[in-house]
Amino acid sequence: MTEEIHKGLAGVVADHTAVSKVNPESNSLLYRGYPVQQLAAELAFEEVALLLWNGELPDAAQKEEFRAFERSHRALDPRVKSAIDLLPLDCHPMDVGRTAVSVLGANHPLSEDSSPEAELTKAKELFAAFPAVVAYDQRRRRQLQLVEPREDLDYSQNFLWMTFGEEAPEEVVDAFRVSMVLYAEHSFNASTFTARVVTSTLADLHSAVTAAIGALKGPLHGGANEAVMHTFEEIGINPAETREDAAARAKAWMEQALAEKRKVMGFGHRVYKSGDSRVPTMKQALDAMVDYYGRGELMGLYDGLEAAMGEAKNILPNLDYPAGPTYHLMGFDTEMFTPLFIAARITGWTAHIAEQRANNALIRPLSAYNGPEERHL
Ligand code: CMC
């Protein structure tokens, strides 16, 4: 019997979800029914998180309650700080993020309580606690001291405050907020599916998120935002260059890369074949940062690569493509980009964990054996 193999589970519909709808035909993405572009234009990231968890937008009382909760759960847990301090400065920041979530889970009194109430509490705590992990890790790599969170700032303002130790300008906060909203959720992508697989065994929430972080690290998934910046670095970033010259160099680089059959991260998508629905909104945020920092030449690199990829292969950018240079302009080290994706995707992962738990079936596909026929010693 020959089984039909769906390599990479391509085209396989594994389950229902009410968290988000990715529609490649109309290039749209809905979170709980709302177009992500509208959410990014109008809502705080905290409100989008509540929408993803609860299925509905929060009313004023729910917003206020979560506002107070989130602001009071931001400080870096000393046990997490001690664990981070044991990790080498040259390990990947995704390893730090993965370890931090694991330590939080091991110390959580509700770790083994998977009631919906306990799960939601753990999700909200993780959402509130993770920015301090990224911020502290970024700072320790620069030999800088921890910066304590500030309760008078919102999520995005405080994230940037804890990372850079100064209040970020409104334009930067807004671009950061938009990136968080766009990165929050995307149906059964590899890391979310990983979280659902782990949840399906009835393991705890922190185990599922820790595993999801492992899946997100790879350059075919979240690691692509970091890889995009490495491409820019390989081409060479020169703020004194004109936009046109930068575009010409980037175009030549891409032609060479494609001639060498290289895969260029930040382009292509398993589901979207005619453009990633999130790119126009993220590109607007990048444009705003390029204007704010006066770095037109970066846009030259961006345009040159995009044009050459489009001409040669008709493959379009994905969200990681504009997100990478946006985080670079904000001042994050390149290796910190994917941990920023974790901070955002904690919302989507934990919404899916709850959905999986509420209607669980162990995820356990079959395989078609192609090893040696039965043989004997
Ligand atoms: N650069 C060069 N060629 C590409 C690229 C790319 N980025 N993406 C696809 N192709 C080519 C690929 O080489 C193949 O060509 P051929 O048929 O001649 O062998 C064809 O397009 C189909 O590619 P595939 O990898 O089989 O298609 P897929 O649906 O499995 O790929 C993908 C989806 C995201 C893995 C792939 O496009 C890719 O590797 N992109 C780069 C990594 C990346 O940017 N990932 C981020 C994904 S979106 C956001 C996120 O999750 O973070």
PDB file of N, CA, C and O in Angstrom, residues 1-6 9 364-371:
ATOM      1  N   MET A   1       0.840  -1.202   0.000  1.00  0.00           N
ATOM      2  CA  MET A   1       0.000   0.000   0.000  1.00  0.00           C
ATOM      3  C   MET A   1       0.875   1.254   0.000  1.00  0.00           C
ATOM      4  O   MET A   1       1.839   1.344   0.745  1.00  0.00           O
ATOM      5  N   THR A   2       0.570   2.193  -0.886  1.00  0.00           N
ATOM      6  CA  THR A   2       1.350   3.439  -0.859  1.00  0.00           C
ATOM      7  C   THR A   2       0.523   4.548  -0.199  1.00  0.00           C
ATOM      8  O   THR A   2      -0.570   4.881  -0.662  1.00  0.00           O
ATOM      9  N   GLU A   3       1.042   5.049   0.876  1.00  0.00           N
ATOM     10  CA  GLU A   3       0.334   6.114   1.584  1.00  0.00           C
ATOM     11  C   GLU A   3       0.611   7.439   0.886  1.00  0.00           C
ATOM     12  O   GLU A   3       1.685   7.627   0.316  1.00  0.00           O
ATOM     13  N   GLU A   4      -0.357   8.335   0.954  1.00  0.00           N
ATOM     14  CA  GLU A   4      -0.127   9.680   0.411  1.00  0.00           C
ATOM     15  C   GLU A   4       0.599  10.497   1.481  1.00  0.00           C
ATOM     16  O   GLU A   4       0.117  10.620   2.611  1.00  0.00           O
ATOM     17  N   ILE A   5       1.766  11.006   1.109  1.00  0.00           N
ATOM     18  CA  ILE A   5       2.567  11.775   2.074  1.00  0.00           C
ATOM     19  C   ILE A   5       2.316  13.268   1.856  1.00  0.00           C
ATOM     20  O   ILE A   5       2.397  13.740   0.724  1.00  0.00           O
ATOM     21  N   HIS A   6       2.050  13.980   2.926  1.00  0.00           N
ATOM     22  CA  HIS A   6       1.925  15.439   2.835  1.00  0.00           C
ATOM     23  C   HIS A   6       3.171  16.041   3.468  1.00  0.00           C
ATOM     24  O   HIS A   6       3.175  16.394   4.644  1.00  0.00           O
ATOM     25  N   LEU A   9       3.450  18.643   6.048  1.00  0.00           N
ATOM     26  CA  LEU A   9       2.006  18.821   6.306  1.00  0.00           C
ATOM     27  C   LEU A   9       1.398  19.890   5.389  1.00  0.00           C
ATOM     28  O   LEU A   9       0.359  20.472   5.716  1.00  0.00           O
ATOM     29  N   ARG A 364      -0.976  13.025  16.752  1.00  0.00           N
ATOM     30  CA  ARG A 364      -0.058  11.908  16.550  1.00  0.00           C
ATOM     31  C   ARG A 364      -0.287  11.366  15.145  1.00  0.00           C
ATOM     32  O   ARG A 364      -1.094  10.449  14.935  1.00  0.00           O
ATOM     33  N   PRO A 365       0.416  11.975  14.149  1.00  0.00           N
ATOM     34  CA  PRO A 365       0.222  11.504  12.776  1.00  0.00           C
ATOM     35  C   PRO A 365       0.903  10.154  12.525  1.00  0.00           C
ATOM     36  O   PRO A 365       1.616   9.644  13.397  1.00  0.00           O
ATOM     37  N   LEU A 366       0.679   9.607  11.357  1.00  0.00           N
ATOM     38  CA  LEU A 366       1.320   8.344  10.977  1.00  0.00           C
ATOM     39  C   LEU A 366       2.537   8.634  10.118  1.00  0.00           C
ATOM     40  O   LEU A 366       2.700   9.741   9.608  1.00  0.00           O
ATOM     41  N   SER A 367       3.358   7.622   9.940  1.00  0.00           N
ATOM     42  CA  SER A 367       4.494   7.762   9.027  1.00  0.00           C
ATOM     43  C   SER A 367       4.501   6.573   8.078  1.00  0.00           C
ATOM     44  O   SER A 367       3.953   5.516   8.401  1.00  0.00           O
ATOM     45  N   ALA A 368       5.093   6.774   6.922  1.00  0.00           N
ATOM     46  CA  ALA A 368       5.230   5.668   5.963  1.00  0.00           C
ATOM     47  C   ALA A 368       6.658   5.150   6.084  1.00  0.00           C
ATOM     48  O   ALA A 368       7.611   5.873   5.777  1.00  0.00           O
ATOM     49  N   TYR A 369       6.791   3.933   6.533  1.00  0.00           N
ATOM     50  CA  TYR A 369       8.132   3.371   6.772  1.00  0.00           C
ATOM     51  C   TYR A 369       8.845   3.131   5.450  1.00  0.00           C
ATOM     52  O   TYR A 369       8.276   2.543   4.524  1.00  0.00           O
ATOM     53  N   ASN A 370      10.090   3.594   5.342  1.00  0.00           N
ATOM     54  CA  ASN A 370      10.854   3.288   4.128  1.00  0.00           C
ATOM     55  C   ASN A 370      12.263   2.796   4.456  1.00  0.00           C
ATOM     56  O   ASN A 370      13.197   2.968   3.688  1.00  0.00           O
ATOM     57  N   GLY A 371      12.382   2.160   5.640  1.00  0.00           N
ATOM     58  CA  GLY A 371      13.660   1.555   6.015  1.00  0.00           C
ATOM     59  C   GLY A 371      13.754   0.130   5.486  1.00  0.00           C
ATOM     60  O   GLY A 371      12.919  -0.290   4.683  1.00  0.00           O
TER      61      GLY A 371
END
